[in-house]
Amino acid sequence: MFQRLFALLLLSTSLSFAHAQEPQTNLPHVRITAGMYQIDAQVAKTPDQRQTGLMFRKEMPQSEGMIFVFEQPATQCFWMKNTLIPLTAAFVADDGRIVNLADMKPLTEDSHCSKEPVRFVLEMNQGWFERKNIKAGTKLGGELFGQSR
């Protein structure tokens, strides 16, 4: 009896661990503009979606990203535990203004925070913002920010 219960527990743990290591790829998408550049961003709105984020991804196309949407502005902090690709986080105010950018190394638990309260965090492949000369103060456009730039 004990062996059967232990085997069931082990199987259950294994299945949920295997499921937890799958990348999140079925989220809704939204178009965001950054000057003349278009971003196809997956939208992570729920606590579970935000917690998983881009974990376990081995790659991401250059014009794609993930935008994290929070209920209200607050200091948002991100880390890269279980995230395999280097990313840059853009901490974005309600009007679409990039407050600050943070380069983040894969598989680390270093905390990267917004410099002021924000509701949005856009993660892109590391170097994307720099290559496009997009910096703090740049305004992003799109329906999330109440405009369609």
mmCIF file with all atom_site columns, C-alpha atoms in Angstrom:
data_model
loop_
_atom_site.group_PDB
_atom_site.id
_atom_site.type_symbol
_atom_site.label_atom_id
_atom_site.label_alt_id
_atom_site.label_comp_id
_atom_site.label_asym_id
_atom_site.label_entity_id
_atom_site.label_seq_id
_atom_site.pdbx_PDB_ins_code
_atom_site.Cartn_x
_atom_site.Cartn_y
_atom_site.Cartn_z
_atom_site.occupancy
_atom_site.B_iso_or_equiv
_atom_site.pdbx_formal_charge
_atom_site.auth_seq_id
_atom_site.auth_comp_id
_atom_site.auth_asym_id
_atom_site.auth_atom_id
_atom_site.pdbx_PDB_model_num
ATOM 1   C CA . MET A 1 1   ? 0.000  0.000  0.000   1.00 0.00 ? 1   MET A CA 1
ATOM 2   C CA . PHE A 1 2   ? 2.745  2.477  0.995   1.00 0.00 ? 2   PHE A CA 1
ATOM 3   C CA . GLN A 1 3   ? 4.739  1.623  -2.163  1.00 0.00 ? 3   GLN A CA 1
ATOM 4   C CA . ARG A 1 4   ? 1.704  2.212  -4.362  1.00 0.00 ? 4   ARG A CA 1
ATOM 5   C CA . LEU A 1 5   ? 0.994  5.569  -2.685  1.00 0.00 ? 5   LEU A CA 1
ATOM 6   C CA . PHE A 1 6   ? 4.660  6.578  -3.035  1.00 0.00 ? 6   PHE A CA 1
ATOM 7   C CA . ALA A 1 7   ? 4.664  5.577  -6.726  1.00 0.00 ? 7   ALA A CA 1
ATOM 8   C CA . LEU A 1 8   ? 1.498  7.605  -7.331  1.00 0.00 ? 8   LEU A CA 1
ATOM 9   C CA . LEU A 1 9   ? 2.971  10.633 -5.590  1.00 0.00 ? 9   LEU A CA 1
ATOM 10  C CA . LEU A 1 10  ? 6.196  10.305 -7.582  1.00 0.00 ? 10  LEU A CA 1
ATOM 11  C CA . LEU A 1 11  ? 4.275  10.034 -10.871 1.00 0.00 ? 11  LEU A CA 1
ATOM 12  C CA . SER A 1 12  ? 2.122  13.040 -10.010 1.00 0.00 ? 12  SER A CA 1
ATOM 13  C CA . THR A 1 13  ? 5.181  15.134 -9.120  1.00 0.00 ? 13  THR A CA 1
ATOM 14  C CA . SER A 1 14  ? 6.965  14.057 -12.303 1.00 0.00 ? 14  SER A CA 1
ATOM 15  C CA . LEU A 1 15  ? 4.001  14.953 -14.495 1.00 0.00 ? 15  LEU A CA 1
ATOM 16  C CA . SER A 1 16  ? 3.541  18.396 -12.981 1.00 0.00 ? 16  SER A CA 1
ATOM 17  C CA . PHE A 1 17  ? 7.304  19.057 -13.146 1.00 0.00 ? 17  PHE A CA 1
ATOM 18  C CA . ALA A 1 18  ? 7.369  18.023 -16.819 1.00 0.00 ? 18  ALA A CA 1
ATOM 19  C CA . HIS A 1 19  ? 4.348  20.219 -17.529 1.00 0.00 ? 19  HIS A CA 1
ATOM 20  C CA . ALA A 1 20  ? 5.913  23.137 -15.661 1.00 0.00 ? 20  ALA A CA 1
ATOM 21  C CA . GLN A 1 21  ? 8.980  23.015 -17.921 1.00 0.00 ? 21  GLN A CA 1
ATOM 22  C CA . GLU A 1 22  ? 7.007  23.675 -21.095 1.00 0.00 ? 22  GLU A CA 1
ATOM 23  C CA . PRO A 1 23  ? 7.227  27.200 -22.504 1.00 0.00 ? 23  PRO A CA 1
ATOM 24  C CA . GLN A 1 24  ? 4.077  29.293 -22.449 1.00 0.00 ? 24  GLN A CA 1
ATOM 25  C CA . THR A 1 25  ? 3.181  29.806 -26.120 1.00 0.00 ? 25  THR A CA 1
ATOM 26  C CA . ASN A 1 26  ? -0.616 30.085 -26.280 1.00 0.00 ? 26  ASN A CA 1
ATOM 27  C CA . LEU A 1 27  ? -1.164 33.586 -24.886 1.00 0.00 ? 27  LEU A CA 1
ATOM 28  C CA . PRO A 1 28  ? -3.062 36.299 -26.791 1.00 0.00 ? 28  PRO A CA 1
ATOM 29  C CA . HIS A 1 29  ? -0.965 38.726 -28.857 1.00 0.00 ? 29  HIS A CA 1
ATOM 30  C CA . VAL A 1 30  ? -0.996 42.500 -29.182 1.00 0.00 ? 30  VAL A CA 1
ATOM 31  C CA . ARG A 1 31  ? 0.846  44.793 -31.585 1.00 0.00 ? 31  ARG A CA 1
ATOM 32  C CA . ILE A 1 32  ? 3.114  47.422 -30.049 1.00 0.00 ? 32  ILE A CA 1
ATOM 33  C CA . THR A 1 33  ? 4.992  50.090 -31.956 1.00 0.00 ? 33  THR A CA 1
ATOM 34  C CA . ALA A 1 34  ? 8.340  51.598 -31.045 1.00 0.00 ? 34  ALA A CA 1
ATOM 35  C CA . GLY A 1 35  ? 8.884  54.380 -33.548 1.00 0.00 ? 35  GLY A CA 1
ATOM 36  C CA . MET A 1 36  ? 8.896  52.677 -36.954 1.00 0.00 ? 36  MET A CA 1
ATOM 37  C CA . TYR A 1 37  ? 9.347  49.211 -35.435 1.00 0.00 ? 37  TYR A CA 1
ATOM 38  C CA . GLN A 1 38  ? 6.528  46.720 -34.870 1.00 0.00 ? 38  GLN A CA 1
ATOM 39  C CA . ILE A 1 39  ? 6.535  44.262 -31.972 1.00 0.00 ? 39  ILE A CA 1
ATOM 40  C CA . ASP A 1 40  ? 4.313  41.185 -31.813 1.00 0.00 ? 40  ASP A CA 1
ATOM 41  C CA . ALA A 1 41  ? 3.943  40.760 -28.045 1.00 0.00 ? 41  ALA A CA 1
ATOM 42  C CA . GLN A 1 42  ? 2.323  37.946 -26.138 1.00 0.00 ? 42  GLN A CA 1
ATOM 43  C CA . VAL A 1 43  ? 0.212  39.307 -23.287 1.00 0.00 ? 43  VAL A CA 1
ATOM 44  C CA . ALA A 1 44  ? 0.737  37.891 -19.779 1.00 0.00 ? 44  ALA A CA 1
ATOM 45  C CA . LYS A 1 45  ? -2.135 39.236 -17.623 1.00 0.00 ? 45  LYS A CA 1
ATOM 46  C CA . THR A 1 46  ? -2.905 36.669 -14.946 1.00 0.00 ? 46  THR A CA 1
ATOM 47  C CA . PRO A 1 47  ? -0.640 35.952 -11.972 1.00 0.00 ? 47  PRO A CA 1
ATOM 48  C CA . ASP A 1 48  ? 0.148  32.458 -13.368 1.00 0.00 ? 48  ASP A CA 1
ATOM 49  C CA . GLN A 1 49  ? 0.930  33.830 -16.846 1.00 0.00 ? 49  GLN A CA 1
ATOM 50  C CA . ARG A 1 50  ? 3.157  36.543 -15.394 1.00 0.00 ? 50  ARG A CA 1
ATOM 51  C CA . GLN A 1 51  ? 4.944  34.090 -13.103 1.00 0.00 ? 51  GLN A CA 1
ATOM 52  C CA . THR A 1 52  ? 5.774  31.729 -15.993 1.00 0.00 ? 52  THR A CA 1
ATOM 53  C CA . GLY A 1 53  ? 6.608  34.504 -18.454 1.00 0.00 ? 53  GLY A CA 1
ATOM 54  C CA . LEU A 1 54  ? 9.290  33.448 -20.938 1.00 0.00 ? 54  LEU A CA 1
ATOM 55  C CA . MET A 1 55  ? 10.647 30.579 -18.827 1.00 0.00 ? 55  MET A CA 1
ATOM 56  C CA . PHE A 1 56  ? 11.916 27.482 -20.640 1.00 0.00 ? 56  PHE A CA 1
ATOM 57  C CA . ARG A 1 57  ? 12.065 29.165 -24.084 1.00 0.00 ? 57  ARG A CA 1
ATOM 58  C CA . LYS A 1 58  ? 15.139 28.233 -26.078 1.00 0.00 ? 58  LYS A CA 1
ATOM 59  C CA . GLU A 1 59  ? 14.662 31.066 -28.581 1.00 0.00 ? 59  GLU A CA 1
ATOM 60  C CA . MET A 1 60  ? 12.364 33.920 -29.523 1.00 0.00 ? 60  MET A CA 1
ATOM 61  C CA . PRO A 1 61  ? 12.037 35.644 -32.913 1.00 0.00 ? 61  PRO A CA 1
ATOM 62  C CA . GLN A 1 62  ? 13.608 39.118 -32.971 1.00 0.00 ? 62  GLN A CA 1
ATOM 63  C CA . SER A 1 63  ? 10.367 41.056 -33.554 1.00 0.00 ? 63  SER A CA 1
ATOM 64  C CA . GLU A 1 64  ? 8.498  39.207 -30.794 1.00 0.00 ? 64  GLU A CA 1
ATOM 65  C CA . GLY A 1 65  ? 8.340  39.779 -27.066 1.00 0.00 ? 65  GLY A CA 1
ATOM 66  C CA . MET A 1 66  ? 6.118  39.432 -24.032 1.00 0.00 ? 66  MET A CA 1
ATOM 67  C CA . ILE A 1 67  ? 4.282  42.224 -22.262 1.00 0.00 ? 67  ILE A CA 1
ATOM 68  C CA . PHE A 1 68  ? 3.346  41.768 -18.627 1.00 0.00 ? 68  PHE A CA 1
ATOM 69  C CA . VAL A 1 69  ? 0.205  43.662 -17.612 1.00 0.00 ? 69  VAL A CA 1
ATOM 70  C CA . PHE A 1 70  ? -0.460 44.428 -13.954 1.00 0.00 ? 70  PHE A CA 1
ATOM 71  C CA . GLU A 1 71  ? -3.697 45.696 -12.394 1.00 0.00 ? 71  GLU A CA 1
ATOM 72  C CA . GLN A 1 72  ? -2.193 48.913 -11.031 1.00 0.00 ? 72  GLN A CA 1
ATOM 73  C CA . PRO A 1 73  ? 1.090  50.810 -11.140 1.00 0.00 ? 73  PRO A CA 1
ATOM 74  C CA . ALA A 1 74  ? 3.710  49.603 -8.668  1.00 0.00 ? 74  ALA A CA 1
ATOM 75  C CA . THR A 1 75  ? 7.454  49.049 -8.517  1.00 0.00 ? 75  THR A CA 1
ATOM 76  C CA . GLN A 1 76  ? 7.782  45.912 -10.647 1.00 0.00 ? 76  GLN A CA 1
ATOM 77  C CA . CYS A 1 77  ? 10.770 43.596 -10.179 1.00 0.00 ? 77  CYS A CA 1
ATOM 78  C CA . PHE A 1 78  ? 11.755 40.726 -12.478 1.00 0.00 ? 78  PHE A CA 1
ATOM 79  C CA . TRP A 1 79  ? 14.290 37.907 -12.366 1.00 0.00 ? 79  TRP A CA 1
ATOM 80  C CA . MET A 1 80  ? 15.421 35.199 -14.774 1.00 0.00 ? 80  MET A CA 1
ATOM 81  C CA . LYS A 1 81  ? 15.052 31.930 -12.855 1.00 0.00 ? 81  LYS A CA 1
ATOM 82  C CA . ASN A 1 82  ? 14.358 29.158 -15.410 1.00 0.00 ? 82  ASN A CA 1
ATOM 83  C CA . THR A 1 83  ? 14.665 31.641 -18.287 1.00 0.00 ? 83  THR A CA 1
ATOM 84  C CA . LEU A 1 84  ? 17.126 30.337 -20.868 1.00 0.00 ? 84  LEU A CA 1
ATOM 85  C CA . ILE A 1 85  ? 17.555 33.336 -23.187 1.00 0.00 ? 85  ILE A CA 1
ATOM 86  C CA . PRO A 1 86  ? 19.073 36.743 -22.357 1.00 0.00 ? 86  PRO A CA 1
ATOM 87  C CA . LEU A 1 87  ? 16.399 39.444 -22.237 1.00 0.00 ? 87  LEU A CA 1
ATOM 88  C CA . THR A 1 88  ? 16.001 43.174 -21.791 1.00 0.00 ? 88  THR A CA 1
ATOM 89  C CA . ALA A 1 89  ? 13.048 44.380 -19.738 1.00 0.00 ? 89  ALA A CA 1
ATOM 90  C CA . ALA A 1 90  ? 11.471 47.731 -20.584 1.00 0.00 ? 90  ALA A CA 1
ATOM 91  C CA . PHE A 1 91  ? 9.496  49.085 -17.638 1.00 0.00 ? 91  PHE A CA 1
ATOM 92  C CA . VAL A 1 92  ? 6.648  51.073 -19.200 1.00 0.00 ? 92  VAL A CA 1
ATOM 93  C CA . ALA A 1 93  ? 4.309  53.750 -17.768 1.00 0.00 ? 93  ALA A CA 1
ATOM 94  C CA . ASP A 1 94  ? 0.576  53.872 -18.554 1.00 0.00 ? 94  ASP A CA 1
ATOM 95  C CA . ASP A 1 95  ? 1.137  56.373 -21.391 1.00 0.00 ? 95  ASP A CA 1
ATOM 96  C CA . GLY A 1 96  ? 3.654  54.062 -23.118 1.00 0.00 ? 96  GLY A CA 1
ATOM 97  C CA . ARG A 1 97  ? 6.786  55.893 -21.950 1.00 0.00 ? 97  ARG A CA 1
ATOM 98  C CA . ILE A 1 98  ? 9.738  53.614 -21.228 1.00 0.00 ? 98  ILE A CA 1
ATOM 99  C CA . VAL A 1 99  ? 10.778 54.456 -17.666 1.00 0.00 ? 99  VAL A CA 1
ATOM 100 C CA . ASN A 1 100 ? 13.959 52.346 -17.672 1.00 0.00 ? 100 ASN A CA 1
ATOM 101 C CA . LEU A 1 101 ? 15.565 49.342 -19.350 1.00 0.00 ? 101 LEU A CA 1
ATOM 102 C CA . ALA A 1 102 ? 17.339 46.434 -17.662 1.00 0.00 ? 102 ALA A CA 1
ATOM 103 C CA . ASP A 1 103 ? 19.493 43.766 -19.309 1.00 0.00 ? 103 ASP A CA 1
ATOM 104 C CA . MET A 1 104 ? 18.937 40.418 -17.614 1.00 0.00 ? 104 MET A CA 1
ATOM 105 C CA . LYS A 1 105 ? 21.172 37.330 -17.675 1.00 0.00 ? 105 LYS A CA 1
ATOM 106 C CA . PRO A 1 106 ? 19.625 33.869 -18.121 1.00 0.00 ? 106 PRO A CA 1
ATOM 107 C CA . LEU A 1 107 ? 19.184 31.505 -15.180 1.00 0.00 ? 107 LEU A CA 1
ATOM 108 C CA . THR A 1 108 ? 19.852 34.123 -12.491 1.00 0.00 ? 108 THR A CA 1
ATOM 109 C CA . GLU A 1 109 ? 17.835 35.330 -9.541  1.00 0.00 ? 109 GLU A CA 1
ATOM 110 C CA . ASP A 1 110 ? 19.148 38.910 -9.713  1.00 0.00 ? 110 ASP A CA 1
ATOM 111 C CA . SER A 1 111 ? 16.316 41.383 -9.222  1.00 0.00 ? 111 SER A CA 1
ATOM 112 C CA . HIS A 1 112 ? 15.702 44.047 -11.910 1.00 0.00 ? 112 HIS A CA 1
ATOM 113 C CA . CYS A 1 113 ? 13.190 46.726 -10.893 1.00 0.00 ? 113 CYS A CA 1
ATOM 114 C CA . SER A 1 114 ? 11.354 49.685 -12.350 1.00 0.00 ? 114 SER A CA 1
ATOM 115 C CA . LYS A 1 115 ? 12.622 53.109 -11.279 1.00 0.00 ? 115 LYS A CA 1
ATOM 116 C CA . GLU A 1 116 ? 9.048  54.277 -10.726 1.00 0.00 ? 116 GLU A CA 1
ATOM 117 C CA . PRO A 1 117 ? 5.644  52.607 -10.442 1.00 0.00 ? 117 PRO A CA 1
ATOM 118 C CA . VAL A 1 118 ? 4.539  51.013 -13.752 1.00 0.00 ? 118 VAL A CA 1
ATOM 119 C CA . ARG A 1 119 ? 1.772  48.686 -14.971 1.00 0.00 ? 119 ARG A CA 1
ATOM 120 C CA . PHE A 1 120 ? 3.629  47.238 -17.959 1.00 0.00 ? 120 PHE A CA 1
ATOM 121 C CA . VAL A 1 121 ? 6.901  45.389 -18.497 1.00 0.00 ? 121 VAL A CA 1
ATOM 122 C CA . LEU A 1 122 ? 7.949  44.465 -22.043 1.00 0.00 ? 122 LEU A CA 1
ATOM 123 C CA . GLU A 1 123 ? 10.594 41.757 -22.423 1.00 0.00 ? 123 GLU A CA 1
ATOM 124 C CA . MET A 1 124 ? 12.514 41.474 -25.683 1.00 0.00 ? 124 MET A CA 1
ATOM 125 C CA . ASN A 1 125 ? 15.651 39.609 -26.748 1.00 0.00 ? 125 ASN A CA 1
ATOM 126 C CA . GLN A 1 126 ? 18.660 41.295 -25.174 1.00 0.00 ? 126 GLN A CA 1
ATOM 127 C CA . GLY A 1 127 ? 20.113 43.901 -27.518 1.00 0.00 ? 127 GLY A CA 1
ATOM 128 C CA . TRP A 1 128 ? 16.876 44.563 -29.440 1.00 0.00 ? 128 TRP A CA 1
ATOM 129 C CA . PHE A 1 129 ? 16.256 47.980 -27.836 1.00 0.00 ? 129 PHE A CA 1
ATOM 130 C CA . GLU A 1 130 ? 19.916 48.979 -28.186 1.00 0.00 ? 130 GLU A CA 1
ATOM 131 C CA . ARG A 1 131 ? 20.080 47.984 -31.883 1.00 0.00 ? 131 ARG A CA 1
ATOM 132 C CA . LYS A 1 132 ? 16.946 50.066 -32.575 1.00 0.00 ? 132 LYS A CA 1
ATOM 133 C CA . ASN A 1 133 ? 18.279 53.015 -30.518 1.00 0.00 ? 133 ASN A CA 1
ATOM 134 C CA . ILE A 1 134 ? 15.253 52.816 -28.201 1.00 0.00 ? 134 ILE A CA 1
ATOM 135 C CA . LYS A 1 135 ? 15.992 54.231 -24.760 1.00 0.00 ? 135 LYS A CA 1
ATOM 136 C CA . ALA A 1 136 ? 14.316 55.384 -21.572 1.00 0.00 ? 136 ALA A CA 1
ATOM 137 C CA . GLY A 1 137 ? 11.883 58.174 -22.467 1.00 0.00 ? 137 GLY A CA 1
ATOM 138 C CA . THR A 1 138 ? 10.857 56.589 -25.794 1.00 0.00 ? 138 THR A CA 1
ATOM 139 C CA . LYS A 1 139 ? 7.086  56.247 -26.129 1.00 0.00 ? 139 LYS A CA 1
ATOM 140 C CA . LEU A 1 140 ? 5.614  52.940 -27.207 1.00 0.00 ? 140 LEU A CA 1
ATOM 141 C CA . GLY A 1 141 ? 2.305  52.868 -29.055 1.00 0.00 ? 141 GLY A CA 1
ATOM 142 C CA . GLY A 1 142 ? -0.603 50.481 -29.097 1.00 0.00 ? 142 GLY A CA 1
ATOM 143 C CA . GLU A 1 143 ? -4.014 49.782 -27.635 1.00 0.00 ? 143 GLU A CA 1
ATOM 144 C CA . LEU A 1 144 ? -2.579 48.882 -24.212 1.00 0.00 ? 144 LEU A CA 1
ATOM 145 C CA . PHE A 1 145 ? -1.327 52.455 -23.842 1.00 0.00 ? 145 PHE A CA 1
ATOM 146 C CA . GLY A 1 146 ? -4.535 54.134 -25.021 1.00 0.00 ? 146 GLY A CA 1
ATOM 147 C CA . GLN A 1 147 ? -3.168 55.115 -28.420 1.00 0.00 ? 147 GLN A CA 1
ATOM 148 C CA . SER A 1 148 ? -2.461 53.557 -31.787 1.00 0.00 ? 148 SER A CA 1
ATOM 149 C CA . ARG A 1 149 ? 0.875  54.998 -32.845 1.00 0.00 ? 149 ARG A CA 1
#
